[in-house]
Short mmCIF file of C-alpha atoms in Angstrom, two decimals:
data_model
loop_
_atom_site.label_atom_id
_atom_site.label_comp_id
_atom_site.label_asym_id
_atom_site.label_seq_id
_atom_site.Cartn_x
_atom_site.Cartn_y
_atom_site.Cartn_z
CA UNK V 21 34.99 -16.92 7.93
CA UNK V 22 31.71 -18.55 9.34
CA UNK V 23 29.96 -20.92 7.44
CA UNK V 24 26.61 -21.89 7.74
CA UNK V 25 24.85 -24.33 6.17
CA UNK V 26 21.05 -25.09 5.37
CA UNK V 27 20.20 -26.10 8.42
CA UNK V 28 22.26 -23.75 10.39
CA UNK V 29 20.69 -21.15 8.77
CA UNK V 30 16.98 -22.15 9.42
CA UNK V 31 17.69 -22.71 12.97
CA UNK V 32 19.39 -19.25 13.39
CA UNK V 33 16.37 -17.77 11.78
CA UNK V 34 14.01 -19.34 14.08
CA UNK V 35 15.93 -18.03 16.88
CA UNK V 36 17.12 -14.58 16.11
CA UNK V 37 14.23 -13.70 13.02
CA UNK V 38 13.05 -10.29 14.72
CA UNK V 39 9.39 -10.13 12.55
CA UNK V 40 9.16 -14.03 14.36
CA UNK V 41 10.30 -13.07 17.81
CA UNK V 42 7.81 -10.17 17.68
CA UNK V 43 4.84 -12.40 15.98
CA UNK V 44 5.90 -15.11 19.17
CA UNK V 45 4.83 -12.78 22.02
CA UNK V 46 1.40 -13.17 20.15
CA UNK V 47 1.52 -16.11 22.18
CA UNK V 48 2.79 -14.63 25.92
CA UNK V 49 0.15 -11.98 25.27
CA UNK V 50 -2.92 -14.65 24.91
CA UNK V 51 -1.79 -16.65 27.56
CA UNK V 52 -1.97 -13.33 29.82
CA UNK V 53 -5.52 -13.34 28.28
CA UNK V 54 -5.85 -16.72 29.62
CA UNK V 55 -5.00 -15.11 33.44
CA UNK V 56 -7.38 -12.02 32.74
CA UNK V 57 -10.19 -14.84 31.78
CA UNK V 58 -9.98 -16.65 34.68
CA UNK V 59 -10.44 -13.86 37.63
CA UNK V 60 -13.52 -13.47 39.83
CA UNK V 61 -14.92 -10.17 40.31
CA UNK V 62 -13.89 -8.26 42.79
CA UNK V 63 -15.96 -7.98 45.70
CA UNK V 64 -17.42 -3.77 46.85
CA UNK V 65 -16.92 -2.38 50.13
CA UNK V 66 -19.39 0.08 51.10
CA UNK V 67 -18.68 2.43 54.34
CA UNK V 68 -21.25 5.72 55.06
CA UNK V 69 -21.38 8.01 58.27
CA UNK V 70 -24.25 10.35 57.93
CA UNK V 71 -25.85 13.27 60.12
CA UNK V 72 -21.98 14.46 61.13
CA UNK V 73 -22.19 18.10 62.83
CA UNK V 74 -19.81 19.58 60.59
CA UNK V 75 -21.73 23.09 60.57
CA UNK V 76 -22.08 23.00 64.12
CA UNK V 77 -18.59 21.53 65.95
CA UNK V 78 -20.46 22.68 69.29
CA UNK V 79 -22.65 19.64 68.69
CA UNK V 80 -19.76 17.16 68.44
CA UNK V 81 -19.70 15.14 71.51
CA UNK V 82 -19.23 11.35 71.89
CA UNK V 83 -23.21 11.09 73.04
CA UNK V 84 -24.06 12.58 69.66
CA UNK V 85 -22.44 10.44 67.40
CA UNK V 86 -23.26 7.41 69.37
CA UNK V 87 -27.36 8.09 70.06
CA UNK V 88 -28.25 10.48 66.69
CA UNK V 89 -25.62 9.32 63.87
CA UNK V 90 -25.83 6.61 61.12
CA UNK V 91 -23.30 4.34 60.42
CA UNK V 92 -22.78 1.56 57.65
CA UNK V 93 -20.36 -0.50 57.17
CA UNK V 94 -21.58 -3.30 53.98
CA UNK V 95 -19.74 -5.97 51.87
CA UNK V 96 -21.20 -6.70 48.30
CA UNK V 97 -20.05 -9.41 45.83
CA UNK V 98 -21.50 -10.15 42.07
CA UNK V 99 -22.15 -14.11 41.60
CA UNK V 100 -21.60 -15.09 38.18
CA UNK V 101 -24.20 -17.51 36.73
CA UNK V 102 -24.00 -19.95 33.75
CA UNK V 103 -20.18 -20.94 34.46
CA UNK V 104 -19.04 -17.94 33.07
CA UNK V 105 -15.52 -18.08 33.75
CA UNK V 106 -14.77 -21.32 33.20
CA UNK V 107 -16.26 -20.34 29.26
CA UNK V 108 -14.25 -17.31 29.44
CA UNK V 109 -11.15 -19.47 30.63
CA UNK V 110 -12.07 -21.56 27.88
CA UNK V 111 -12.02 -19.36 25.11
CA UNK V 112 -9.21 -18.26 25.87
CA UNK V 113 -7.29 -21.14 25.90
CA UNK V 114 -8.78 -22.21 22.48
CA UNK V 115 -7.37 -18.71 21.16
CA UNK V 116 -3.86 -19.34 22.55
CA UNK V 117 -3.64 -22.49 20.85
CA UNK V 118 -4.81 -21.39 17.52
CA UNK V 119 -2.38 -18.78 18.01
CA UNK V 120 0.11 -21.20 19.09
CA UNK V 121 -0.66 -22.73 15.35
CA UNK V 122 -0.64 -19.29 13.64
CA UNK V 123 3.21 -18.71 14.86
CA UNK V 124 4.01 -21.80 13.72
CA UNK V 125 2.88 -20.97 10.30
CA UNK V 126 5.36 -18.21 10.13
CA UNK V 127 8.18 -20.30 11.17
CA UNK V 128 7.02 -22.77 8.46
CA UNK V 129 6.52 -19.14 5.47
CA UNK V 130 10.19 -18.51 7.33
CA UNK V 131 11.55 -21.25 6.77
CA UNK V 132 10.96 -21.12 3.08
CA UNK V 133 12.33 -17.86 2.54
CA UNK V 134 15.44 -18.49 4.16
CA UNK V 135 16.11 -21.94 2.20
CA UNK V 136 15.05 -20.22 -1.22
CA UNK V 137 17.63 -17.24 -0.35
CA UNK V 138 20.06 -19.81 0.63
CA UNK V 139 19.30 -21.60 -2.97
CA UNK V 140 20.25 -18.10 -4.28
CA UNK V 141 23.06 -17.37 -2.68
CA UNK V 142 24.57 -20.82 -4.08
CA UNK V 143 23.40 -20.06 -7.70
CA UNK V 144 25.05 -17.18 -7.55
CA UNK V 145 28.22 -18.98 -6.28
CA UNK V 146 28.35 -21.27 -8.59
CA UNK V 147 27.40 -18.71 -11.62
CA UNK V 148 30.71 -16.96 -9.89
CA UNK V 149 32.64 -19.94 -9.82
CA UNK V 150 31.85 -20.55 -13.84
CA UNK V 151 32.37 -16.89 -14.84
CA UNK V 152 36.02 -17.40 -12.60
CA UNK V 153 36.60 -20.79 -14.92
CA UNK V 154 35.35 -19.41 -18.03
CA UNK V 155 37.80 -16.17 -17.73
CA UNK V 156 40.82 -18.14 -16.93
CA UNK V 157 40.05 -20.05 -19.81
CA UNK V 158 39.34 -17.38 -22.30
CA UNK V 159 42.48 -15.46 -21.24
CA UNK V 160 44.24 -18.42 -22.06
CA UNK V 161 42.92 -18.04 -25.40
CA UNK V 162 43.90 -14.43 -26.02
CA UNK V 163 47.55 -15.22 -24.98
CA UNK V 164 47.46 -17.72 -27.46
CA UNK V 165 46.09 -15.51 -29.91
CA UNK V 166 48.21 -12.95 -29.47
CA UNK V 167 51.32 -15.48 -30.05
CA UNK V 168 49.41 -16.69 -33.23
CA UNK V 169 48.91 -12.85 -34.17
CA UNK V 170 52.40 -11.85 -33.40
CA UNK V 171 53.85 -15.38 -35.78
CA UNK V 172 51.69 -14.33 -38.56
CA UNK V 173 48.96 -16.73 -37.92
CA UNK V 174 46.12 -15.26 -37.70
CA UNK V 175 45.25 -11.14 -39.00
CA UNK V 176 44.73 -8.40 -36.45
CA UNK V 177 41.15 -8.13 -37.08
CA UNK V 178 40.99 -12.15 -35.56
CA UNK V 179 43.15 -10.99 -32.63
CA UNK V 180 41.34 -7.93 -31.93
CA UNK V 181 37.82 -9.95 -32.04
CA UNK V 182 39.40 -12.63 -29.60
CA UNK V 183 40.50 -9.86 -27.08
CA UNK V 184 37.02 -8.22 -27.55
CA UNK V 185 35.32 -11.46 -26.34
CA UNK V 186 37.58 -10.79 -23.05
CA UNK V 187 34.70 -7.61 -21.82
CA UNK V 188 31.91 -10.00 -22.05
CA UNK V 189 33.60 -12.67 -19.46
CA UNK V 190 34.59 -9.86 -17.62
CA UNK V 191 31.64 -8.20 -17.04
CA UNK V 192 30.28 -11.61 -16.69
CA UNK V 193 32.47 -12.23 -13.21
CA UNK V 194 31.58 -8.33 -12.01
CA UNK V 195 28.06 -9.24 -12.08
CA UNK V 196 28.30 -12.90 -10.55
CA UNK V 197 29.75 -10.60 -7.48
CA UNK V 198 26.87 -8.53 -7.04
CA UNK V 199 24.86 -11.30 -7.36
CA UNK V 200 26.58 -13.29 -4.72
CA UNK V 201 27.16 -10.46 -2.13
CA UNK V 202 23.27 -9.11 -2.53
CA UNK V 203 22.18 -12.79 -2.07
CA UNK V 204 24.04 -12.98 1.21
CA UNK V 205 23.31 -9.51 2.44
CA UNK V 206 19.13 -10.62 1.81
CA UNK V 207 19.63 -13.93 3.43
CA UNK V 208 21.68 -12.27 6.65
CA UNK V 209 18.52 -10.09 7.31
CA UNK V 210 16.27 -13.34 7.97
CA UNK V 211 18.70 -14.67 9.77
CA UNK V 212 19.21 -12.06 12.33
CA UNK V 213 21.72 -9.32 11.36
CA UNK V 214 22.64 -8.80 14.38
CA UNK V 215 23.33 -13.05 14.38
CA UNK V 216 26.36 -13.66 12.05
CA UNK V 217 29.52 -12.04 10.95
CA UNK V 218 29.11 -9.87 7.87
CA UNK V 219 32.18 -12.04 5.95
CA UNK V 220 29.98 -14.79 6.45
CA UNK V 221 29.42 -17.48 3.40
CA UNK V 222 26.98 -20.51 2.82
CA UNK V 223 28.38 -24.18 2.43
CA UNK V 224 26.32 -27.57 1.04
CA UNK V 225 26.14 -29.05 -1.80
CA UNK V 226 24.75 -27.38 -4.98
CA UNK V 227 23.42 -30.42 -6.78
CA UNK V 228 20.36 -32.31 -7.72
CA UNK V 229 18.67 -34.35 -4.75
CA UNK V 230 16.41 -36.85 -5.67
CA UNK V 231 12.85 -37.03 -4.32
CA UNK V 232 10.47 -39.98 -4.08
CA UNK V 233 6.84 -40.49 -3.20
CA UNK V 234 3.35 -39.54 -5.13
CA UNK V 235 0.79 -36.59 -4.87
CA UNK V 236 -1.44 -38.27 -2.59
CA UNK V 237 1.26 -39.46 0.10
CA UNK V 238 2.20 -35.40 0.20
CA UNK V 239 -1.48 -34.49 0.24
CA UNK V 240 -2.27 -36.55 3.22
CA UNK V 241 1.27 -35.89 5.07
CA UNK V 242 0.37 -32.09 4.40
CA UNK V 243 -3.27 -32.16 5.54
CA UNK V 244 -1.60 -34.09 8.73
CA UNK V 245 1.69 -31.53 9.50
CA UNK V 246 0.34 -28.13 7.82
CA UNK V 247 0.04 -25.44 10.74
CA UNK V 248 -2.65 -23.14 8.59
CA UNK V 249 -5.22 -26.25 8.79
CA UNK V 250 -3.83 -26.62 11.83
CA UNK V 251 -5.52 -22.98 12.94
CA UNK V 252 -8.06 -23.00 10.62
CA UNK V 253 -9.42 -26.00 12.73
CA UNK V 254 -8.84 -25.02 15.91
CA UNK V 255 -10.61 -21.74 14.89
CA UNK V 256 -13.96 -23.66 14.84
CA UNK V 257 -13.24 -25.00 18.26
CA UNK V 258 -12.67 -21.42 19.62
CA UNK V 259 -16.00 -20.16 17.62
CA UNK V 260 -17.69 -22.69 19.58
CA UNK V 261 -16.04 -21.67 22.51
CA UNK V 262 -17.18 -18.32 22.23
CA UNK V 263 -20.73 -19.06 21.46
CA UNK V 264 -20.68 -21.33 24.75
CA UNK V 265 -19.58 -18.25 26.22
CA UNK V 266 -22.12 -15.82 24.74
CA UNK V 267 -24.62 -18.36 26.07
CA UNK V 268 -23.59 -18.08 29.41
CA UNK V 269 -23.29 -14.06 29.03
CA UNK V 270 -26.94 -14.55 28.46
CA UNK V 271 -27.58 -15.49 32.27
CA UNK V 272 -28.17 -12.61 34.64
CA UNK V 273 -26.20 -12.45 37.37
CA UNK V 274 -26.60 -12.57 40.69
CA UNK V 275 -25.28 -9.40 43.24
CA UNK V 276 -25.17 -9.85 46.83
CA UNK V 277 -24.67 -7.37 49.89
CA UNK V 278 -24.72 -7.46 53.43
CA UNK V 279 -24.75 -4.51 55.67
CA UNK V 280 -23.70 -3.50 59.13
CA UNK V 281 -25.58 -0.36 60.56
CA UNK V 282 -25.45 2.00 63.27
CA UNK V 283 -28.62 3.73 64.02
CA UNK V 284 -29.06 6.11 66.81
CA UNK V 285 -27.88 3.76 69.10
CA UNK V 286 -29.12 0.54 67.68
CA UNK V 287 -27.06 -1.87 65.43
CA UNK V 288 -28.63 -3.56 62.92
CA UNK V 289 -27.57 -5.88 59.71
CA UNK V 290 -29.40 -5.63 56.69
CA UNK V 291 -29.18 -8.05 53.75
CA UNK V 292 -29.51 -7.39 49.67
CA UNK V 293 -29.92 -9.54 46.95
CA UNK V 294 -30.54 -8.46 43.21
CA UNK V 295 -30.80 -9.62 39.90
CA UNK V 296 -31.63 -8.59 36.83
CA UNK V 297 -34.71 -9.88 34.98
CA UNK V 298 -34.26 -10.71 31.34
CA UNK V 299 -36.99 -9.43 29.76
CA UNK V 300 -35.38 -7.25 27.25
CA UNK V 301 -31.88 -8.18 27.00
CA UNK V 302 -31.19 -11.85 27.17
CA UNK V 303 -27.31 -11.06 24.45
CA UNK V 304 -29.39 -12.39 21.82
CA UNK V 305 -27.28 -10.21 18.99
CA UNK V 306 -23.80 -11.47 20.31
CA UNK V 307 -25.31 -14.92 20.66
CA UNK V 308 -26.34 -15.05 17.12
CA UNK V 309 -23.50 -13.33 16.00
CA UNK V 310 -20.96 -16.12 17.50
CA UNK V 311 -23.57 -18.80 16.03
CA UNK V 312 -22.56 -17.46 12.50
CA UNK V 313 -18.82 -16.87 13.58
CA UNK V 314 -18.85 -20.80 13.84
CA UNK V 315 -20.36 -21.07 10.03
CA UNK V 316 -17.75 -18.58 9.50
CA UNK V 317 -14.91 -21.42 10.57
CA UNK V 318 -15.99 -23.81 9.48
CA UNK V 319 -15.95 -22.28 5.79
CA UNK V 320 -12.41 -20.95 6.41
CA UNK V 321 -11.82 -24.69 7.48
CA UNK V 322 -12.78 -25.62 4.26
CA UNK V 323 -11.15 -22.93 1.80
CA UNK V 324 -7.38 -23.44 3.68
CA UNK V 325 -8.11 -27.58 3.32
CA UNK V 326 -8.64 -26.55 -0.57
CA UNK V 327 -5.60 -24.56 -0.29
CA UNK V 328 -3.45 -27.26 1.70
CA UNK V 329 -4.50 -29.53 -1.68
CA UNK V 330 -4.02 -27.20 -4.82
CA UNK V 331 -0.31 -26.20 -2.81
CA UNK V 332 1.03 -29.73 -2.51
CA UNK V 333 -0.63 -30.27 -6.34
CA UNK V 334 1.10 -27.51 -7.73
CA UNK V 335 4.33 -28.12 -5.68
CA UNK V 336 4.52 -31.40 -6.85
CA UNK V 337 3.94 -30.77 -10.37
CA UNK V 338 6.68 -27.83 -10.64
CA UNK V 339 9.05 -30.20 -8.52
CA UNK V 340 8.16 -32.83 -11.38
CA UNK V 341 8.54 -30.35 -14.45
CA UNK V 342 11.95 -28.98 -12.84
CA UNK V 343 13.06 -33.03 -12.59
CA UNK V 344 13.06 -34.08 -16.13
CA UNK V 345 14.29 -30.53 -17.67
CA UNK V 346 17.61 -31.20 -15.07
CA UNK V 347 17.40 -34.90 -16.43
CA UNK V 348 17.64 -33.79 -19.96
CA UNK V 349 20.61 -32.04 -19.09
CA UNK V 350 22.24 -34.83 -16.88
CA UNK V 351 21.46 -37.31 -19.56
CA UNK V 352 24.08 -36.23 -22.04
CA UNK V 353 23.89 -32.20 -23.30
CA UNK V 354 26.30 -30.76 -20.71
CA UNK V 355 28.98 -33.64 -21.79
CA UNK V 356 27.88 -32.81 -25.55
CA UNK V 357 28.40 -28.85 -24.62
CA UNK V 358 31.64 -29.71 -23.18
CA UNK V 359 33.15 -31.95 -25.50
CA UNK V 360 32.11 -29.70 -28.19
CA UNK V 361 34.39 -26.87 -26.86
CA UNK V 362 36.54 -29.08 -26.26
CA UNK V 363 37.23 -30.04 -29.97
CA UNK V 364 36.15 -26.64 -31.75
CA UNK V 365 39.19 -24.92 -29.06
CA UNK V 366 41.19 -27.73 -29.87
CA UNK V 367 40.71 -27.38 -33.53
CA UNK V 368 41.07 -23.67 -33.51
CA UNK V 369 44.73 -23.87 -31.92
CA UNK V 370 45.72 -25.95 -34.57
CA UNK V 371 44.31 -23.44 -37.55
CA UNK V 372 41.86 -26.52 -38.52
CA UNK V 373 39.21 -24.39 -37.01
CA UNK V 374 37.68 -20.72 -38.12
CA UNK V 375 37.48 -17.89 -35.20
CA UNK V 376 33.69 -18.32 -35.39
CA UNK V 377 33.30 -21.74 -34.73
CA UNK V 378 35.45 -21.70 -31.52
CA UNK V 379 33.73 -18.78 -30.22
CA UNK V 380 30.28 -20.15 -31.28
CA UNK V 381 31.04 -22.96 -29.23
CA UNK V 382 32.56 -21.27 -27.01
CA UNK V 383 29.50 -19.25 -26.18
CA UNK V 384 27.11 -22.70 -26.93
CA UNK V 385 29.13 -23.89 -23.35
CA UNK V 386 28.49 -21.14 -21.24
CA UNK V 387 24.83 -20.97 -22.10
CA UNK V 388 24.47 -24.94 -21.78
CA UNK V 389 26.43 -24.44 -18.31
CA UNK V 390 24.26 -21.48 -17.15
CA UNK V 391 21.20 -22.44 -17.86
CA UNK V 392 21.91 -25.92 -16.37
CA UNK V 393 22.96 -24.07 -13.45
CA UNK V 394 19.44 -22.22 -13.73
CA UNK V 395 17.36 -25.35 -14.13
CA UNK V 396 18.92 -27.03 -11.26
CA UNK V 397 18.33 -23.49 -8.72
CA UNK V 398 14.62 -24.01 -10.01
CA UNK V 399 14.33 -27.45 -8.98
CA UNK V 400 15.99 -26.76 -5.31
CA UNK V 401 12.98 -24.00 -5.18
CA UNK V 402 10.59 -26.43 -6.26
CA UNK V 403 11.78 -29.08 -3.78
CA UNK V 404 11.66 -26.14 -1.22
CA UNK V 405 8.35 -25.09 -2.67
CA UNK V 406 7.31 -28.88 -1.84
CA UNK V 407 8.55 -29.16 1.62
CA UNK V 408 6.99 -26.05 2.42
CA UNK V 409 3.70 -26.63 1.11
CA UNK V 410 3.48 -30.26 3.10
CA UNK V 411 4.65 -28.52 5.87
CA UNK V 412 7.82 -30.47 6.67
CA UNK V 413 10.86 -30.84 5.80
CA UNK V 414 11.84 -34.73 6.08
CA UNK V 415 10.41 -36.06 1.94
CA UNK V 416 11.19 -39.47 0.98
#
C-alpha cells in the first residue's frame, strides 16, 4: 500500500494537479508574448515590369524590353518612433510576471484544498478507528448479556435492548467506511489520478499542533509572502507599462523606400519617405483609457491588501476559537467521559448498575469522543485556513 503523507501529498499535487499544469502554460504562453513583443517589422519588397507585349508576342524582342519597358525593383521598411518595442517588450514582461504571481496563487488555493482533504481523510480514519473500538467493545457487552440473560440475570426485554444497541455501532462503522473511502477518492483527484495507486492511504499524526505568534506578526508575514498582493501589485506596474506604451503608440511612424528603376533604357533610383501627420489621431482614447487602467490597479491594489488583512484576522481568530474548545476537552472531559464508562460498564457487570445508566454512558463516550474528534479536524482546518491565508506554510 502507498502511503503518503502531508507533504507528499502537496508536492504530488503541485506536480501532477492537471487544472495547475494547464493554468502553468499561462506562463509559456506570455513569455511567447514576450518574443511576439519584441520583433521589428518586417521590411516590403516591391518588384513591377510594366508595358510587357503580351497582346502582341511579335513585339517581344530583347531591344524592346531593354529601350521601351519599365522596370522597378524597391525595398521599403517602417521605422518605429517613440521606442515602441522596447514598451511593447516591456509590457510584456510586466504581464508574465504578474502571471508568474497569479499561478502561484493557485498553487497556494491548491495547496489548501489538498491539506483540508487530507484533514478529512484522517477524521474519517480516526471516526473509523473509534466506531472499530466502540463495536468490539459493545459486542463484548452483548456476549455478556446474553450469559447474564441465559443465568437468569437479567429479563429478555434487557437482553433484547442490549443486542438492539448492536445496529447503531454497526451502522456507525458502515458509514465511517464511506466516509473514509470518499475522502480518499476526493483527495486522489487533486493529487493527480493518474499519480498514485488507488489502495493508496494517508499517514501523520492526527493530533493537536500547537501554534504561536500574534495577529500582527501573520498580517505582516502575509502582506510580505501572499502571491494575490503579489499580482495585484505588479498589476499597477504593467498598467503603467501599458500607458508608456500607448504613449509611444501615439508617435507616427516613420516608412521608408528606396527604388531601383528601369526606364526605356535609363536606370534610375528613386527615394520615399512618409509619415503620417497627427492631426486627428494622436491614440488619445487608448491613452486615456490605460491612464484610468492604472487608477484601476491601484484600487484592486488596495481591495486584495484589505483582503490579505480581514483573511489572516479571521484565520487567526477561528484558529484561536478552535484552540480553547480542543483545550476544554484536553483539560479533563475526555478522561471524565472515559472514566465514566468505565465505572457505569463496570457497575453494570456486577448488577450494581441499571441497563440505562451503562448505555447512557455508554452513548455520553462516544459523543464526548466524536465530537472531540470533530473539534480537533476543525482546528487542523483552521491552522490550514491560517497558513493559507499568510501564504506559507512554516508558523511559529
Amino acid at each position: 500500500m502507498n502511503l503518503v503523507s502531508l507533504d507528499d501529498a502537496i508536492q504530488m499535487a503541485l506536480q501532477h494537479n492537471h487544472a495547475l499544469l494547464a493554468a502553468r502554460t499561462t506562463i509559456q504562453q506570455s513569455q511567447a508574448e514576450e518574443i511576439t513583443a519584441n520583433l521589428r517589422p518586417n521590411p516590403n519588397l516591391f518588384s513591377d515590369w510594366e508595358y510587357l507585349p503580351i497582346f502582341t508576342p511579335s513585339a517581344w524582342s530583347r531591344d524592346y524590353l531593354h529601350d521601351s519597358t519599365e522596370a522597378d525593383l524597391g525595398l521599403g521598411y517602417l521605422i518605429e518612433r517613440g521606442k515602441k518595442r522596447q514598451h511593447r517588450l516591456q509590457a510584456a514582461k510586466d504581464i508574465t510576471a504578474q502571471t508568474r504571481s497569479q499561478v502561484s496563487d493557485n498553487e497556494r488555493g491548491l495547496t489548501f484544498n489538498v491539506a483540508q482533504l487530507f484533514v478529512n481523510v484522517q477524521f474519517a480514519e480516526s471516526t473509523l478507528e473509534l466506531a472499530n473500538q466502540d463495536l468490539k467493545s459493545f459486542k463484548q457487552t452483548v456476549d455478556l448479556g446474553e450469559i447474564r440473560y441465559k443465568d437468569g440475570a437479567i429479563s429478555e426485554d434487557d437482553f433484547l435492548k442490549i443486542k438492539l444497541q448492536l445496529l447503531q455501532f454497526e451502522t456507525d462503522v458502515q458509514q465511517a467506511q464511506l466516509a473514509r473511502a470518499q475522502a480518499l477518492s476526493d483527495l486522489r483527484e487533486l493529487l493527480g489520478y493518474e499519480s498514485v495507486s488507488e489502495d493508496y492511504d494517508v499517514t501523520g499524526p492526527f493530533d493537536y499542533q500547537p501554534v504561536k505568534g500574534n495577529l500582527e506578526d501573520f498580517q505582516l508575514k502575509a502582506m510580505q509572502n501572499r502571491p494575490d498582493l503579489r499580482a495585484a501589485q505588479q498589476g499597477i506596474t504593467a498598467a503603467n507599462s501599458q500607458y508608456e506604451l500607448q504613449k509611444a503608440n501615439g508617435k507616427p511612424d516613420v516608412t521608408v523606400q528606396g527604388n531601383y528603376s528601369h526606364v526605356n533604357a535609363i536606370n534610375t533610383a528613386t527615394f520615399y519617405g512618409s509619415i503620417p501627420l497627427p492631426i486627428f489621431n494622436r491614440n488619445q482614447g487608448e491613452i486615456a483609457r490605460a491612464r484610468y487602467a492604472i487608477i484601476q490597479a491601484q484600487e484592486q491594489e488596495k481591495g486584495t491588501s484589505g483582503q490579505v488583512m480581514t483573511d489572516v484576522r479571521d484565520a487567526f481568530e477561528g484558529l484561536r476559537t478552535n484552540d480553547r474548545i480542543v483545550q476544554f476537552y484536553r483539560s479533563g472531559y475526555l478522561d471524565i467521559a472515559q472514566k465514566d464508562r468505565d465505572i457505569s460498564e463496570y457497575a453494570y457487570k456486577r448488577g450494581a448498575a441499571s441497563l440505562l445508566d451503562f448505555l447512557d454512558a455508554e452513548r455520553s463516550y462516544r459523543a464526548t469522543q466524536l465530537a472531540y474528534r470533530q473539534t480537533l479536524a476543525s482546528y487542523l482546518l483552521a491552522l490550514e485556513q491560517l497558513r493559507e491565508a499568510v501564504g506559507t506554510r512554516a508558523l511559529p
